[in-house]
XYZ file of C-alpha atoms in Angstrom:
693
model
C 84.530 128.092 8.696
C 84.419 124.544 10.020
C 86.380 123.691 13.188
C 89.223 121.202 12.885
C 88.713 117.523 13.609
C 91.023 115.885 16.120
C 93.909 114.368 14.182
C 93.899 110.975 15.950
C 90.329 110.079 14.876
C 89.889 107.169 12.454
C 87.007 106.654 10.023
C 86.616 102.905 9.509
C 84.219 100.720 7.511
C 81.511 99.461 9.835
C 78.419 97.265 9.726
C 75.883 98.829 7.391
C 77.821 102.089 7.293
C 80.912 103.596 8.881
C 82.472 103.741 12.349
C 84.344 106.708 13.840
C 87.013 105.583 16.318
C 88.313 107.813 19.126
C 91.516 106.070 20.336
C 92.042 108.448 23.263
C 88.829 107.362 24.990
C 88.579 103.992 23.191
C 85.088 104.877 21.983
C 83.318 104.048 18.729
C 80.525 105.952 16.967
C 78.430 104.343 14.242
C 77.741 106.782 11.410
C 75.346 106.818 8.507
C 76.478 107.179 4.908
C 75.628 110.879 4.775
C 77.594 111.763 7.915
C 80.579 109.738 6.692
C 80.575 111.619 3.386
C 80.449 114.944 5.238
C 83.522 113.936 7.281
C 85.290 112.736 4.131
C 84.965 116.247 2.623
C 85.680 118.112 5.864
C 88.785 119.689 4.386
C 86.597 121.869 2.143
C 86.758 124.360 4.990
C 83.228 125.795 5.298
C 79.699 124.544 5.630
C 78.463 125.424 2.151
C 81.520 123.982 0.410
C 81.251 120.678 2.275
C 77.553 120.413 1.466
C 78.227 121.169 -2.209
C 80.997 118.558 -2.461
C 78.802 115.894 -0.834
C 75.983 116.673 -3.279
C 78.422 116.456 -6.193
C 79.647 113.117 -4.767
C 76.223 111.535 -5.265
C 74.232 112.468 -2.118
C 71.852 115.186 -3.350
C 69.727 115.467 -0.184
C 72.575 116.882 1.960
C 72.364 120.620 2.704
C 74.089 123.125 4.984
C 71.757 122.306 7.912
C 72.938 118.685 7.858
C 76.550 119.848 8.069
C 75.702 122.116 11.007
C 74.028 119.186 12.767
C 77.187 117.106 12.303
C 79.271 119.939 13.779
C 76.975 120.015 16.826
C 77.288 116.239 17.221
C 81.099 116.357 17.011
C 81.247 119.200 19.524
C 78.952 117.357 21.927
C 81.178 114.255 21.758
C 84.393 116.339 22.141
C 85.767 115.254 18.750
C 86.808 118.764 17.620
C 89.981 120.712 18.331
C 89.229 123.676 20.650
C 90.734 126.742 18.948
C 89.227 129.636 20.890
C 89.473 130.481 24.560
C 85.705 130.185 25.024
C 85.785 126.643 23.559
C 88.581 125.645 25.939
C 86.633 127.149 28.838
C 83.506 125.280 27.735
C 85.421 121.987 27.708
C 86.835 122.733 31.144
C 83.372 123.524 32.506
C 82.005 120.352 31.001
C 84.801 118.280 32.515
C 84.152 119.849 35.900
C 80.434 119.234 35.526
C 81.067 115.596 34.661
C 83.352 115.246 37.663
C 80.529 116.516 39.843
C 80.621 117.163 43.531
C 82.423 115.003 46.048
C 79.100 113.420 47.000
C 78.269 112.632 43.378
C 81.714 111.090 42.818
C 81.227 108.985 45.947
C 77.836 107.807 44.707
C 79.283 106.890 41.318
C 82.105 104.988 42.987
C 79.640 103.190 45.251
C 77.266 102.260 42.427
C 79.836 101.376 39.758
C 83.595 101.622 39.514
C 86.178 99.787 37.404
C 89.632 98.610 38.409
C 91.776 97.558 35.402
C 94.099 94.798 36.598
C 95.976 93.427 33.576
C 96.841 94.301 29.990
C 96.388 90.865 28.437
C 96.918 91.574 24.756
C 100.451 90.109 24.492
C 99.507 87.048 26.542
C 96.448 86.437 24.369
C 98.523 86.743 21.199
C 101.099 84.247 22.489
C 98.573 81.640 23.634
C 95.836 81.997 21.019
C 97.072 79.055 18.923
C 96.813 76.748 21.954
C 93.068 77.306 22.333
C 91.961 77.546 18.705
C 90.780 73.921 18.785
C 88.039 74.954 21.246
C 86.318 76.817 18.385
C 86.441 73.847 16.036
C 83.598 71.590 14.979
C 85.202 68.581 16.631
C 85.128 70.139 20.092
C 81.573 71.381 19.483
C 80.263 67.903 18.663
C 82.196 66.383 21.560
C 80.668 68.938 23.956
C 77.151 68.267 22.667
C 77.705 64.542 23.149
C 79.036 65.163 26.678
C 75.963 67.263 27.444
C 73.530 64.609 26.224
C 75.318 61.811 28.098
C 75.649 63.946 31.245
C 71.929 64.797 31.293
C 71.098 61.114 30.776
C 73.275 60.132 33.744
C 71.753 62.870 35.909
C 68.296 61.553 35.059
C 69.369 58.049 36.106
C 70.768 59.376 39.414
C 68.290 62.142 40.119
C 67.966 61.371 43.829
C 71.721 61.717 44.318
C 71.773 64.918 42.249
C 68.934 66.393 44.326
C 70.678 65.419 47.553
C 73.863 67.136 46.349
C 71.855 70.282 45.583
C 70.408 70.288 49.113
C 73.899 69.843 50.588
C 75.167 72.811 48.574
C 72.838 75.080 50.582
C 75.038 74.754 53.689
C 77.608 77.388 54.678
C 80.438 75.182 53.420
C 78.578 74.671 50.137
C 77.977 78.394 49.708
C 81.690 79.137 50.148
C 82.664 76.466 47.619
C 79.978 77.710 45.223
C 81.505 81.191 45.441
C 84.919 79.790 44.521
C 83.404 77.819 41.625
C 81.616 80.948 40.412
C 84.880 82.884 40.477
C 86.622 80.221 38.375
C 83.761 80.110 35.879
C 83.773 83.905 35.507
C 87.519 83.922 34.808
C 86.945 81.373 32.018
C 83.973 83.444 30.825
C 86.070 86.578 30.397
C 88.899 84.629 28.753
C 86.327 83.318 26.268
C 85.433 86.893 25.302
C 89.083 87.936 25.134
C 90.259 85.045 22.936
C 87.416 85.497 20.435
C 88.105 89.233 20.186
C 91.753 88.439 19.576
C 90.922 85.749 17.025
C 88.903 88.327 15.068
C 91.956 90.555 14.783
C 91.091 93.117 17.455
C 92.986 94.276 20.530
C 92.054 93.614 24.186
C 93.501 96.593 26.109
C 92.448 95.706 29.673
C 90.786 93.130 31.889
C 89.852 93.733 35.493
C 87.205 93.938 38.187
C 84.193 96.249 38.375
C 82.255 96.894 41.557
C 78.496 97.146 41.016
C 76.943 98.257 44.306
C 80.049 96.851 46.038
C 79.572 93.466 44.302
C 82.698 92.380 42.341
C 82.185 91.560 38.653
C 84.958 90.638 36.208
C 85.051 92.534 32.919
C 86.940 92.507 29.609
C 87.324 95.597 27.438
C 85.960 94.415 24.070
C 85.288 97.847 22.590
C 87.453 97.122 19.553
C 84.886 94.553 18.437
C 83.035 97.593 17.048
C 85.578 97.442 14.221
C 84.021 94.174 13.049
C 81.744 94.631 10.061
C 80.095 91.191 9.986
C 77.168 90.660 12.325
C 78.228 87.023 12.762
C 81.586 88.134 14.163
C 79.971 90.526 16.622
C 77.567 87.800 17.772
C 80.537 85.484 18.274
C 82.221 88.036 20.543
C 79.050 88.709 22.552
C 78.225 85.026 22.960
C 81.741 83.736 23.660
C 81.422 84.000 27.439
C 78.090 82.176 27.594
C 79.313 79.452 25.220
C 82.407 78.994 27.381
C 80.269 78.606 30.502
C 77.901 76.182 28.785
C 80.842 74.053 27.650
C 82.172 73.979 31.218
C 78.709 73.048 32.495
C 78.325 70.231 29.931
C 81.662 68.594 30.765
C 81.186 69.093 34.523
C 77.740 67.456 34.312
C 79.251 64.465 32.523
C 82.057 64.166 35.083
C 79.541 64.236 37.931
C 77.699 61.330 36.324
C 80.788 59.089 35.995
C 82.917 59.974 39.044
C 82.567 57.984 42.282
C 81.355 59.683 45.455
C 84.004 61.909 46.980
C 85.479 65.414 46.948
C 86.076 65.389 43.179
C 82.426 64.599 42.455
C 81.269 67.315 44.856
C 83.567 69.840 43.175
C 82.318 69.144 39.628
C 78.708 69.262 40.880
C 79.237 72.765 42.214
C 80.971 73.746 38.984
C 78.081 72.418 36.891
C 75.287 73.844 39.056
C 76.840 77.295 39.413
C 77.601 77.468 35.692
C 74.110 76.473 34.567
C 72.528 79.055 36.860
C 75.005 81.782 35.944
C 74.637 81.229 32.191
C 70.924 80.666 31.834
C 69.479 82.958 34.507
C 71.938 85.858 34.595
C 74.098 86.164 31.496
C 71.301 85.487 29.004
C 69.039 88.186 30.466
C 68.709 91.158 28.061
C 67.275 93.372 30.817
C 70.708 94.270 32.205
C 73.886 95.079 30.303
C 75.169 91.516 30.374
C 75.928 89.213 27.453
C 72.263 88.607 26.645
C 71.801 92.345 26.060
C 74.692 92.580 23.595
C 73.583 89.390 21.829
C 70.089 90.815 21.355
C 71.472 94.171 20.256
C 73.730 92.596 17.614
C 71.042 90.146 16.499
C 68.605 93.039 15.956
C 71.434 95.190 14.564
C 70.157 97.985 16.803
C 73.035 99.758 18.609
C 72.388 101.368 22.016
C 69.309 99.188 22.462
C 68.474 100.273 26.010
C 68.669 104.083 25.646
C 66.930 104.064 22.272
C 64.122 101.766 23.405
C 63.745 103.834 26.591
C 63.371 106.995 24.524
C 60.698 105.295 22.414
C 58.876 104.071 25.535
C 58.905 107.547 27.080
C 57.482 108.954 23.846
C 54.839 106.217 23.773
C 53.896 106.893 27.406
C 53.448 110.620 26.777
C 51.397 110.008 23.656
C 49.243 107.456 25.438
C 48.638 109.768 28.399
C 48.467 113.178 26.764
C 48.038 112.652 22.998
C 50.621 115.338 22.133
C 50.978 114.252 18.516
C 54.787 114.384 18.621
C 56.686 112.170 16.154
C 58.663 109.239 17.608
C 62.376 109.833 18.324
C 63.253 107.749 15.259
C 61.340 106.321 12.334
C 60.902 102.547 12.563
C 58.510 99.981 11.213
C 55.311 99.645 13.309
C 56.191 96.084 14.354
C 59.704 97.009 15.504
C 58.393 100.128 17.259
C 55.832 98.094 19.235
C 58.422 95.458 20.077
C 60.964 97.974 21.367
C 58.363 99.808 23.457
C 57.223 96.533 25.023
C 60.860 95.580 25.643
C 61.529 98.898 27.391
C 58.497 98.463 29.659
C 59.730 94.970 30.509
C 63.190 96.294 31.354
C 61.697 98.965 33.626
C 59.566 96.435 35.497
C 62.493 94.011 35.849
C 64.852 96.709 37.076
C 62.318 98.060 39.559
C 62.015 94.648 41.203
C 65.771 94.050 40.990
C 66.777 97.424 42.450
C 64.252 97.145 45.270
C 65.696 93.732 46.086
C 69.272 95.047 45.949
C 68.317 97.959 48.198
C 66.770 95.599 50.745
C 69.829 93.327 50.538
C 72.236 96.228 51.045
C 70.161 97.417 53.988
C 70.381 93.988 55.605
C 74.177 93.801 55.313
C 74.995 96.961 57.269
C 74.237 98.490 60.632
C 70.884 100.260 60.802
C 72.035 103.843 60.208
C 74.364 102.969 57.308
C 71.822 100.487 55.945
C 69.083 103.116 55.858
C 71.402 105.599 54.131
C 72.474 103.076 51.470
C 68.862 101.960 51.013
C 67.913 105.590 50.368
C 70.789 105.917 47.862
C 69.648 102.813 45.967
C 66.016 103.892 45.789
C 66.873 107.508 45.045
C 69.360 106.785 42.263
C 67.745 103.845 40.498
C 64.026 104.500 41.075
C 63.276 108.110 42.017
C 65.891 109.829 39.820
C 64.500 108.469 36.489
C 60.974 109.216 37.695
C 61.962 112.783 38.602
C 63.611 113.282 35.198
C 60.430 112.200 33.414
C 58.262 114.445 35.583
C 60.568 117.370 34.773
C 60.043 116.662 31.088
C 56.289 116.667 31.644
C 56.644 120.063 33.331
C 58.537 121.433 30.316
C 55.718 120.182 28.093
C 53.003 121.522 30.369
C 51.708 124.049 27.813
C 51.368 121.404 25.104
C 49.817 119.033 27.607
C 47.359 121.729 28.655
C 46.311 122.394 25.058
C 46.019 118.864 23.716
C 45.940 116.531 26.665
C 44.159 118.410 29.405
C 41.240 115.962 29.643
C 43.657 113.042 29.720
C 45.715 114.768 32.388
C 42.610 115.387 34.479
C 41.510 111.784 34.009
C 44.977 110.495 34.897
C 45.266 112.717 37.949
C 41.756 111.919 39.133
C 42.286 108.179 38.704
C 45.630 108.277 40.521
C 44.140 110.350 43.350
C 41.185 107.996 43.655
C 43.390 104.920 43.728
C 45.825 106.389 46.254
C 43.627 108.526 48.508
C 40.173 106.963 48.626
C 39.706 104.387 51.408
C 38.692 101.538 49.134
C 40.654 98.813 50.914
C 38.045 97.190 53.186
C 39.280 93.625 53.475
C 41.962 91.770 55.394
C 43.209 88.439 54.092
C 45.120 85.998 56.265
C 46.349 82.390 56.178
C 43.971 80.339 58.265
C 43.128 76.857 59.500
C 39.588 75.471 59.638
C 39.085 73.286 62.735
C 36.346 71.643 64.685
C 35.290 73.626 67.724
C 36.543 70.622 69.675
C 38.385 67.653 68.275
C 40.557 64.965 69.776
C 43.036 62.539 68.246
C 42.955 58.949 69.553
C 46.110 56.886 70.135
C 46.154 53.253 71.257
C 48.586 53.910 74.079
C 49.809 50.329 73.815
C 51.161 48.350 70.914
C 48.993 45.506 69.650
C 47.133 43.702 66.890
C 43.846 45.085 65.591
C 41.002 42.704 66.431
C 38.025 44.767 65.320
C 37.406 48.156 63.640
C 33.938 49.318 64.653
C 33.755 52.702 62.823
C 34.806 54.366 59.595
C 35.392 57.954 58.440
C 32.203 59.944 58.824
C 30.637 57.602 61.412
C 28.703 59.449 64.115
C 29.641 58.218 67.594
C 28.428 58.899 71.128
C 30.630 59.339 74.164
C 31.954 55.997 75.458
C 31.163 54.047 72.278
C 33.791 51.441 71.322
C 35.573 52.427 68.087
C 38.567 50.036 67.968
C 39.652 46.885 69.806
C 43.243 45.616 70.024
C 44.807 42.383 71.206
C 48.024 42.725 73.258
C 49.558 39.230 73.697
C 52.458 40.501 75.813
C 50.143 42.256 78.257
C 47.818 39.250 78.403
C 50.772 37.027 79.221
C 51.959 39.450 81.899
C 48.451 39.527 83.407
C 48.283 35.733 83.492
C 51.675 35.529 85.197
C 50.658 38.164 87.771
C 47.383 36.358 88.524
C 49.268 33.074 89.080
C 51.577 34.816 91.515
C 48.548 36.257 93.332
C 46.947 32.799 93.642
C 50.237 31.310 94.853
C 50.651 34.057 97.455
C 47.054 33.511 98.627
C 47.662 29.761 98.970
C 50.906 30.227 100.929
C 49.248 32.773 103.224
C 46.369 30.389 103.906
C 48.818 27.533 104.668
C 50.885 29.405 107.311
C 49.122 27.610 110.208
C 50.271 24.248 108.868
C 53.874 25.100 107.987
C 56.384 26.727 110.369
C 58.574 27.892 107.475
C 55.693 29.767 105.942
C 54.883 31.347 109.311
C 58.471 32.640 109.542
C 58.075 34.206 106.057
C 54.759 35.820 106.863
C 55.814 39.418 106.284
C 57.583 38.555 103.029
C 54.544 36.597 101.829
C 52.225 39.540 102.466
C 54.525 41.909 100.584
C 54.838 39.444 97.678
C 51.064 39.056 97.517
C 50.572 42.834 97.487
C 53.130 43.281 94.698
C 51.582 40.532 92.588
C 48.132 42.037 93.111
C 49.384 45.515 92.105
C 51.020 44.075 88.987
C 47.814 42.308 88.035
C 45.750 45.490 88.528
C 48.179 47.481 86.403
C 48.066 44.846 83.657
C 44.251 44.884 83.654
C 44.250 48.689 83.360
C 46.679 48.529 80.442
C 44.491 45.938 78.758
C 41.505 48.201 79.200
C 43.337 50.723 76.980
C 43.338 48.149 74.192
C 39.693 49.069 73.645
C 39.466 52.633 72.259
C 36.253 54.476 73.109
C 34.957 57.822 71.867
C 35.837 60.564 74.394
C 32.886 62.687 73.250
C 29.937 62.723 70.933
C 30.891 63.648 67.400
C 32.064 62.375 64.032
C 35.022 60.140 63.153
C 37.491 62.001 60.884
C 41.014 61.553 59.551
C 41.027 57.808 60.101
C 44.162 55.896 59.127
C 43.560 54.646 55.567
C 42.904 50.911 55.053
C 42.843 50.156 58.775
C 41.677 46.540 59.175
C 41.755 43.579 61.573
C 45.093 41.785 61.769
C 47.265 44.903 61.426
C 49.767 45.749 64.152
C 49.843 49.259 65.613
C 52.366 51.055 67.784
C 51.304 52.781 70.944
C 52.095 56.268 69.623
C 50.416 55.953 66.215
C 47.358 58.155 65.728
C 44.429 56.015 64.655
C 41.640 58.526 64.111
C 40.164 61.779 65.394
C 36.764 62.673 66.783
C 35.321 66.002 65.697
C 32.677 67.471 67.933
C 29.333 68.320 66.427
C 28.459 71.892 65.592
C 29.947 74.634 63.427
C 33.771 74.675 63.200
C 36.126 77.492 64.170
C 38.811 79.210 62.107
C 42.218 80.221 63.471
C 44.088 82.867 61.438
C 47.194 85.039 61.842
C 47.613 88.659 60.714
C 50.186 91.411 61.094
C 49.950 94.288 63.539
C 48.601 96.805 61.013
C 45.852 94.428 59.866
C 44.921 93.456 63.431
C 44.379 97.123 64.328
C 41.751 97.424 61.559
C 39.612 94.531 62.768
C 36.673 94.616 65.193
C 34.873 91.837 67.037
C 31.804 90.713 65.149
C 33.270 91.440 61.709
C 31.923 89.111 59.063
C 34.145 87.125 56.753
C 34.505 83.971 54.732
C 36.916 81.053 54.676
C 38.159 79.637 51.361
C 39.756 76.199 51.663
C 42.727 75.105 49.585
C 41.725 72.846 46.745
C 38.316 74.535 46.443
C 36.568 71.224 47.218
C 34.744 72.805 50.169
C 32.121 75.514 49.732
C 33.004 79.005 50.909
C 32.215 79.131 54.635
C 30.788 82.358 56.102
C 32.067 83.202 59.564
C 32.181 85.891 62.266
C 35.214 87.231 64.165
C 35.008 86.383 67.871
C 38.485 87.071 69.269
C 41.729 88.946 68.492
C 44.710 88.323 70.756
C 46.195 91.393 72.426
C 49.781 90.110 72.105
C 51.708 88.658 69.184
C 52.154 84.911 69.184
C 55.577 83.676 70.300
C 55.281 80.420 68.419
C 53.075 79.188 65.602
C 50.667 76.557 66.970
C 49.414 75.541 63.508
C 52.523 74.083 61.886
C 50.641 73.409 58.636
C 50.540 77.187 57.980
C 54.353 77.472 58.096
C 56.287 77.939 54.857
C 58.257 74.653 55.212
C 54.915 72.789 55.268
C 53.634 74.622 52.182
C 51.920 77.473 54.036
C 52.331 81.241 53.736
C 53.893 82.130 57.104
C 57.681 82.529 57.178
C 59.121 80.905 60.301
C 62.406 79.886 61.823
C 62.918 76.721 63.796
C 63.805 77.091 67.470
C 65.285 74.011 69.067
C 63.867 74.979 72.452
C 60.309 75.017 73.672
C 59.332 77.807 71.275
C 59.102 75.457 68.272
C 58.275 77.361 65.061
C 58.819 81.094 65.609
C 57.237 83.510 63.057
C 59.706 85.859 61.369
C 57.280 88.784 61.770
C 54.908 89.812 64.555
C 51.608 87.964 64.044
C 48.357 88.173 65.993
C 46.008 85.233 66.419
C 42.375 85.585 65.338
C 39.499 83.208 65.966
C 36.300 83.105 63.957
C 33.195 80.976 64.362
C 31.727 79.452 61.225
C 28.027 80.037 60.612
C 27.411 76.564 59.226
C 28.693 73.039 59.568
C 31.091 71.631 56.986
C 30.338 68.413 55.132
C 33.954 67.285 54.884
C 35.099 64.442 57.161
C 38.325 66.069 58.270
C 39.634 67.498 61.506
C 41.219 70.595 59.946
C 41.816 72.249 56.571
C 44.233 74.939 55.450
C 43.017 77.955 53.520
C 42.573 81.737 53.618
C 40.301 83.912 55.707
C 38.920 87.183 54.284
C 37.428 89.563 56.862
C 35.688 92.919 56.744
C 37.935 95.623 58.181
C 38.180 99.350 58.723
C 38.548 101.074 55.367
C 41.874 102.677 54.518
C 43.536 104.262 51.511
C 46.743 102.830 49.993
C 48.479 106.160 50.618
C 47.628 106.147 54.324
C 48.622 102.496 54.664
C 51.954 103.103 52.920
C 52.661 106.196 55.021
C 51.976 104.315 58.264
C 54.187 101.450 57.107
C 57.072 103.768 56.199
C 56.848 105.635 59.504
C 56.690 102.399 61.509
C 59.711 100.975 59.676
C 61.723 104.154 60.215
C 60.822 104.266 63.905
C 61.548 100.574 64.389
C 64.815 100.473 62.489
C 66.183 103.732 63.860
C 65.806 102.416 67.409
C 63.628 105.361 68.529
């Protein structure tokens, strides 16, 4: 005999079939035509009678096994009335198993927990007529016009828009952006709720969910499963994004027309936060946000993630082991390939995302708690799914051994070779190519260029004149000082003829000495107006278009002299890479832009201590380099975020480029190591460092 169905269940028409509604748990189950017919004849009482009635009703391919499968499905989903003591005990055991241990409940609460805050159904019913105009064509066209005009105004004022974006990166801007994001998310959820209500469904709760302690607003839209038209379901799924885009369009327009002030800053934050939230987060189908439900309804493929994951796991096993198992469900080849590729994309996206979240959580807490939460994140989101798949491989080990043994051996051998063999024999580092000796020349005094003797690439010898300036102010000062010297000499020589001059003898001598000192100083300053090469070498990095008649300041660099001979290369590596290097190791330097040939070089020095500041500012991230730094207002200058060791290499050939220095990358031979050994050393060092041992 068949068990009894729970009396409160409802069988409703659904999209392309039927929907079974469980009002106690507010859950919906999409059913095929055959299952719906079996439920419609459930009152027949026993398996054979139900199967016979369904066949008589026009579904000839239904047999007793199909009815048994439906019974198993209903029992699994707790949709049957427990009538025997063992069934009640089974439900109790299942409930206890789902509750889990205290640790498991804590982990679930930490990773995801919902807090229903309001029951908005009556409010939505009372206010729905006030917002219906927002779904009309008039408001749609007005919003599109506002968007076009707003983007046009932003394009006309791009510099101001960019400056506002830079200002939003401050602490004050981050706080205001958080408030703007909260407002936008409230409107987002109201958009979902009003559309659900407009389609005739109920909105039981709205509230806040914590995802890894991060608050996220939510709206219970489960009743939208009642909707039979795909267009209606798409409207519900897309209502939040459309609401945000409308807010962004009008806020962009307001920013373009408002004068500078607090109001303009507020609408900028509203527009910027909304564009980012809608386009980068909500539209992503890789997480269970609006983009996922839009894609699921557009494809008409319920439970998109779990079903595509099951297909991808099947595809992975077939690709690795060739088991010959049928796919979990029969689909067209094109859809099957698309869903498998989608699942792989979701896995890759989530791996990067969860690793980032784990690192972020670790950074927010003290070391011990941070390490524990980091382990929870990695264990739950990364290692747990991997462990589940490996368990499934273990269950299939006999089939794998029969049909996929050679593939398993090949896979294991390849993985072992990649992880254990010491094939990593190179160290790459950001580097700067420099002359072995080079010197920048500055006028030292301000003046007008009289003659430019050299150009870029000119070979000069030590002491050769390269630039001559005229300094009218200094020449005038020298002339005045020389006149005072001549006057003092005359008065000193006339002391024997004039009693007044004799009385001022000491003062005259002091005045003459001062005038003479001033004249000497002026002559020395004027000597600096002629720039001479401090060493033999080549002129490089000359100021472009330098010509006679131009005026230069005393602190403006005019050119540099690069000494002859092969250049040197300064590079910076981490502690683990520095330990693998040895003096004399050969390498090569690859310049940015690839306009220089690859330069072979040899390692000549590795500093014993990490650098406290970065001498080569061009390698810092703010200047477009690869080294993350923080600015120190003191003498330290640019301080690297991580411990870096300075290397110096000598090039084995001269470079043809007329430049003092070039940025690029240095690749050096190093002690071989396996990825497994490198990863193990890194993990141990991080644990030791962060635990404070």
